[in-house]
Amino acid sequence: MTDPIDLPRAEAALEKAWAELKPSLAAGSGELERNNVAYIVASLVPLALDEDDLAQRAIVQLRGNA
């Protein structure tokens, strides 16, 4: 992340993705899964158009790896 806007955009995308993914996770896996989502979001920042796109890309990638 090199652009100053990348961090707030990634944080917003993480929150959006997490809000969608959290209800479908098994109890007790929250912290580990949230960290996984954060890593995925960070890796996709350069590819995304905005935080909505970033959140959706992260969700697709996480569900694809499940």
mmCIF file of N, CA and C in Angstrom:
data_model
loop_
_atom_site.group_PDB
_atom_site.id
_atom_site.type_symbol
_atom_site.label_atom_id
_atom_site.label_comp_id
_atom_site.label_asym_id
_atom_site.label_seq_id
_atom_site.Cartn_x
_atom_site.Cartn_y
_atom_site.Cartn_z
ATOM 1 N N MET A 1 0.848 -1.168 0.000
ATOM 2 C CA MET A 1 0.000 0.000 0.000
ATOM 3 C C MET A 1 0.893 1.231 0.000
ATOM 4 N N THR A 2 0.822 1.981 -1.061
ATOM 5 C CA THR A 2 1.673 3.152 -1.186
ATOM 6 C C THR A 2 0.891 4.457 -1.197
ATOM 7 N N ASP A 3 -0.333 4.415 -1.645
ATOM 8 C CA ASP A 3 -1.169 5.607 -1.683
ATOM 9 C C ASP A 3 -1.734 5.857 -0.282
ATOM 10 N N PRO A 4 -1.738 7.105 0.195
ATOM 11 C CA PRO A 4 -2.254 7.390 1.541
ATOM 12 C C PRO A 4 -3.718 6.983 1.737
ATOM 13 N N ILE A 5 -4.471 6.905 0.675
ATOM 14 C CA ILE A 5 -5.886 6.524 0.784
ATOM 15 C C ILE A 5 -6.065 5.011 0.898
ATOM 16 N N ASP A 6 -5.022 4.238 0.589
ATOM 17 C CA ASP A 6 -5.124 2.782 0.611
ATOM 18 C C ASP A 6 -5.502 2.229 1.980
ATOM 19 N N LEU A 7 -4.914 2.743 3.039
ATOM 20 C CA LEU A 7 -5.193 2.197 4.369
ATOM 21 C C LEU A 7 -6.646 2.415 4.786
ATOM 22 N N PRO A 8 -7.179 3.633 4.707
ATOM 23 C CA PRO A 8 -8.598 3.785 5.066
ATOM 24 C C PRO A 8 -9.528 2.981 4.160
ATOM 25 N N ARG A 9 -9.179 2.877 2.878
ATOM 26 C CA ARG A 9 -9.988 2.092 1.952
ATOM 27 C C ARG A 9 -9.959 0.616 2.334
ATOM 28 N N ALA A 10 -8.781 0.123 2.700
ATOM 29 C CA ALA A 10 -8.649 -1.274 3.117
ATOM 30 C C ALA A 10 -9.408 -1.522 4.410
ATOM 31 N N GLU A 11 -9.349 -0.583 5.344
ATOM 32 C CA GLU A 11 -10.081 -0.740 6.611
ATOM 33 C C GLU A 11 -11.582 -0.797 6.367
ATOM 34 N N ALA A 12 -12.080 0.077 5.500
ATOM 35 C CA ALA A 12 -13.515 0.077 5.188
ATOM 36 C C ALA A 12 -13.914 -1.223 4.496
ATOM 37 N N ALA A 13 -13.093 -1.688 3.583
ATOM 38 C CA ALA A 13 -13.385 -2.942 2.887
ATOM 39 C C ALA A 13 -13.351 -4.124 3.842
ATOM 40 N N LEU A 14 -12.404 -4.123 4.764
ATOM 41 C CA LEU A 14 -12.333 -5.198 5.759
ATOM 42 C C LEU A 14 -13.612 -5.251 6.579
ATOM 43 N N GLU A 15 -14.082 -4.106 7.024
ATOM 44 C CA GLU A 15 -15.308 -4.069 7.827
ATOM 45 C C GLU A 15 -16.511 -4.565 7.026
ATOM 46 N N LYS A 16 -16.605 -4.163 5.764
ATOM 47 C CA LYS A 16 -17.722 -4.613 4.922
ATOM 48 C C LYS A 16 -17.660 -6.119 4.678
ATOM 49 N N ALA A 17 -16.478 -6.598 4.338
ATOM 50 C CA ALA A 17 -16.326 -8.035 4.084
ATOM 51 C C ALA A 17 -16.597 -8.829 5.353
ATOM 52 N N TRP A 18 -16.072 -8.364 6.466
ATOM 53 C CA TRP A 18 -16.240 -9.080 7.728
ATOM 54 C C TRP A 18 -17.710 -9.121 8.136
ATOM 55 N N ALA A 19 -18.429 -8.029 7.945
ATOM 56 C CA ALA A 19 -19.853 -7.996 8.293
ATOM 57 C C ALA A 19 -20.644 -9.029 7.489
ATOM 58 N N GLU A 20 -20.239 -9.259 6.253
ATOM 59 C CA GLU A 20 -20.928 -10.251 5.422
ATOM 60 C C GLU A 20 -20.502 -11.676 5.761
ATOM 61 N N LEU A 21 -19.234 -11.864 6.086
ATOM 62 C CA LEU A 21 -18.711 -13.217 6.309
ATOM 63 C C LEU A 21 -18.947 -13.746 7.723
ATOM 64 N N LYS A 22 -18.914 -12.893 8.699
ATOM 65 C CA LYS A 22 -18.956 -13.323 10.105
ATOM 66 C C LYS A 22 -20.147 -14.222 10.451
ATOM 67 N N PRO A 23 -21.368 -13.895 10.014
ATOM 68 C CA PRO A 23 -22.501 -14.753 10.404
ATOM 69 C C PRO A 23 -22.396 -16.197 9.907
ATOM 70 N N SER A 24 -21.645 -16.436 8.858
ATOM 71 C CA SER A 24 -21.562 -17.785 8.303
ATOM 72 C C SER A 24 -20.409 -18.606 8.865
ATOM 73 N N LEU A 25 -19.641 -18.040 9.776
ATOM 74 C CA LEU A 25 -18.480 -18.748 10.326
ATOM 75 C C LEU A 25 -18.846 -19.567 11.556
ATOM 76 N N ALA A 26 -18.087 -20.602 11.777
ATOM 77 C CA ALA A 26 -18.281 -21.432 12.968
ATOM 78 C C ALA A 26 -17.869 -20.647 14.209
ATOM 79 N N ALA A 27 -18.537 -20.929 15.297
ATOM 80 C CA ALA A 27 -18.218 -20.266 16.562
ATOM 81 C C ALA A 27 -16.770 -20.554 16.954
ATOM 82 N N GLY A 28 -16.089 -19.533 17.442
ATOM 83 C CA GLY A 28 -14.722 -19.707 17.902
ATOM 84 C C GLY A 28 -13.659 -19.480 16.847
ATOM 85 N N SER A 29 -14.048 -19.270 15.600
ATOM 86 C CA SER A 29 -13.048 -19.082 14.554
ATOM 87 C C SER A 29 -12.905 -17.615 14.159
ATOM 88 N N GLY A 30 -13.524 -16.726 14.898
ATOM 89 C CA GLY A 30 -13.600 -15.320 14.537
ATOM 90 C C GLY A 30 -12.286 -14.611 14.341
ATOM 91 N N GLU A 31 -11.416 -14.631 15.328
ATOM 92 C CA GLU A 31 -10.172 -13.869 15.239
ATOM 93 C C GLU A 31 -9.274 -14.366 14.107
ATOM 94 N N LEU A 32 -9.136 -15.660 13.981
ATOM 95 C CA LEU A 32 -8.307 -16.231 12.928
ATOM 96 C C LEU A 32 -8.873 -15.892 11.549
ATOM 97 N N GLU A 33 -10.161 -16.034 11.381
ATOM 98 C CA GLU A 33 -10.784 -15.744 10.093
ATOM 99 C C GLU A 33 -10.722 -14.258 9.763
ATOM 100 N N ARG A 34 -10.899 -13.404 10.760
ATOM 101 C CA ARG A 34 -10.800 -11.952 10.515
ATOM 102 C C ARG A 34 -9.388 -11.595 10.052
ATOM 103 N N ASN A 35 -8.385 -12.219 10.653
ATOM 104 C CA ASN A 35 -7.009 -11.989 10.211
ATOM 105 C C ASN A 35 -6.810 -12.446 8.774
ATOM 106 N N ASN A 36 -7.387 -13.583 8.420
ATOM 107 C CA ASN A 36 -7.301 -14.069 7.034
ATOM 108 C C ASN A 36 -7.939 -13.078 6.065
ATOM 109 N N VAL A 37 -9.097 -12.556 6.438
ATOM 110 C CA VAL A 37 -9.774 -11.575 5.590
ATOM 111 C C VAL A 37 -8.906 -10.323 5.462
ATOM 112 N N ALA A 38 -8.290 -9.895 6.546
ATOM 113 C CA ALA A 38 -7.434 -8.707 6.509
ATOM 114 C C ALA A 38 -6.252 -8.903 5.555
ATOM 115 N N TYR A 39 -5.626 -10.068 5.595
ATOM 116 C CA TYR A 39 -4.515 -10.350 4.683
ATOM 117 C C TYR A 39 -4.983 -10.368 3.232
ATOM 118 N N ILE A 40 -6.137 -10.957 2.996
ATOM 119 C CA ILE A 40 -6.676 -11.009 1.640
ATOM 120 C C ILE A 40 -6.979 -9.597 1.149
ATOM 121 N N VAL A 41 -7.633 -8.794 1.985
ATOM 122 C CA VAL A 41 -7.942 -7.413 1.615
ATOM 123 C C VAL A 41 -6.655 -6.663 1.270
ATOM 124 N N ALA A 42 -5.651 -6.785 2.120
ATOM 125 C CA ALA A 42 -4.387 -6.073 1.881
ATOM 126 C C ALA A 42 -3.750 -6.496 0.561
ATOM 127 N N SER A 43 -3.853 -7.765 0.228
ATOM 128 C CA SER A 43 -3.236 -8.238 -1.014
ATOM 129 C C SER A 43 -3.986 -7.774 -2.256
ATOM 130 N N LEU A 44 -5.259 -7.444 -2.099
ATOM 131 C CA LEU A 44 -6.083 -7.059 -3.245
ATOM 132 C C LEU A 44 -6.216 -5.548 -3.446
ATOM 133 N N VAL A 45 -5.669 -4.760 -2.545
ATOM 134 C CA VAL A 45 -5.799 -3.302 -2.642
ATOM 135 C C VAL A 45 -5.410 -2.771 -4.016
ATOM 136 N N PRO A 46 -4.293 -3.198 -4.593
ATOM 137 C CA PRO A 46 -3.912 -2.627 -5.895
ATOM 138 C C PRO A 46 -4.875 -2.959 -7.042
ATOM 139 N N LEU A 47 -5.675 -3.986 -6.886
ATOM 140 C CA LEU A 47 -6.565 -4.436 -7.960
ATOM 141 C C LEU A 47 -7.956 -3.811 -7.915
ATOM 142 N N ALA A 48 -8.351 -3.307 -6.761
ATOM 143 C CA ALA A 48 -9.735 -2.883 -6.554
ATOM 144 C C ALA A 48 -9.974 -1.440 -6.978
ATOM 145 N N LEU A 49 -11.186 -1.180 -7.407
ATOM 146 C CA LEU A 49 -11.588 0.158 -7.825
ATOM 147 C C LEU A 49 -11.957 1.048 -6.637
ATOM 148 N N ASP A 50 -12.627 0.459 -5.642
ATOM 149 C CA ASP A 50 -13.041 1.182 -4.447
ATOM 150 C C ASP A 50 -13.234 0.174 -3.318
ATOM 151 N N GLU A 51 -13.680 0.646 -2.148
ATOM 152 C CA GLU A 51 -13.791 -0.282 -1.017
ATOM 153 C C GLU A 51 -14.871 -1.335 -1.204
ATOM 154 N N ASP A 52 -15.940 -1.014 -1.940
ATOM 155 C CA ASP A 52 -16.966 -2.022 -2.215
ATOM 156 C C ASP A 52 -16.411 -3.137 -3.095
ATOM 157 N N ASP A 53 -15.701 -2.748 -4.129
ATOM 158 C CA ASP A 53 -15.069 -3.720 -5.017
ATOM 159 C C ASP A 53 -14.038 -4.544 -4.246
ATOM 160 N N LEU A 54 -13.280 -3.889 -3.411
ATOM 161 C CA LEU A 54 -12.262 -4.576 -2.607
ATOM 162 C C LEU A 54 -12.903 -5.593 -1.660
ATOM 163 N N ALA A 55 -13.978 -5.203 -1.002
ATOM 164 C CA ALA A 55 -14.676 -6.118 -0.090
ATOM 165 C C ALA A 55 -15.212 -7.327 -0.856
ATOM 166 N N GLN A 56 -15.826 -7.096 -2.015
ATOM 167 C CA GLN A 56 -16.377 -8.205 -2.796
ATOM 168 C C GLN A 56 -15.290 -9.142 -3.311
ATOM 169 N N ARG A 57 -14.176 -8.585 -3.745
ATOM 170 C CA ARG A 57 -13.060 -9.427 -4.200
ATOM 171 C C ARG A 57 -12.532 -10.288 -3.055
ATOM 172 N N ALA A 58 -12.448 -9.708 -1.862
ATOM 173 C CA ALA A 58 -11.964 -10.463 -0.712
ATOM 174 C C ALA A 58 -12.927 -11.592 -0.350
ATOM 175 N N ILE A 59 -14.211 -11.305 -0.383
ATOM 176 C CA ILE A 59 -15.218 -12.319 -0.070
ATOM 177 C C ILE A 59 -15.141 -13.464 -1.076
ATOM 178 N N VAL A 60 -15.067 -13.128 -2.351
ATOM 179 C CA VAL A 60 -14.981 -14.157 -3.399
ATOM 180 C C VAL A 60 -13.727 -15.003 -3.201
ATOM 181 N N GLN A 61 -12.609 -14.361 -2.928
ATOM 182 C CA GLN A 61 -11.375 -15.113 -2.758
ATOM 183 C C GLN A 61 -11.440 -15.998 -1.515
ATOM 184 N N LEU A 62 -11.955 -15.480 -0.419
ATOM 185 C CA LEU A 62 -12.034 -16.292 0.796
ATOM 186 C C LEU A 62 -12.976 -17.476 0.610
ATOM 187 N N ARG A 63 -14.115 -17.255 -0.002
ATOM 188 C CA ARG A 63 -15.064 -18.343 -0.237
ATOM 189 C C ARG A 63 -14.521 -19.352 -1.243
ATOM 190 N N GLY A 64 -13.728 -18.881 -2.166
ATOM 191 C CA GLY A 64 -13.096 -19.780 -3.144
ATOM 192 C C GLY A 64 -12.049 -20.673 -2.518
ATOM 193 N N ASN A 65 -11.412 -20.187 -1.453
ATOM 194 C CA ASN A 65 -10.379 -20.962 -0.749
ATOM 195 C C ASN A 65 -10.963 -21.883 0.306
ATOM 196 N N ALA A 66 -12.240 -21.722 0.610
ATOM 197 C CA ALA A 66 -12.852 -22.532 1.671
ATOM 198 C C ALA A 66 -13.178 -23.926 1.200
#
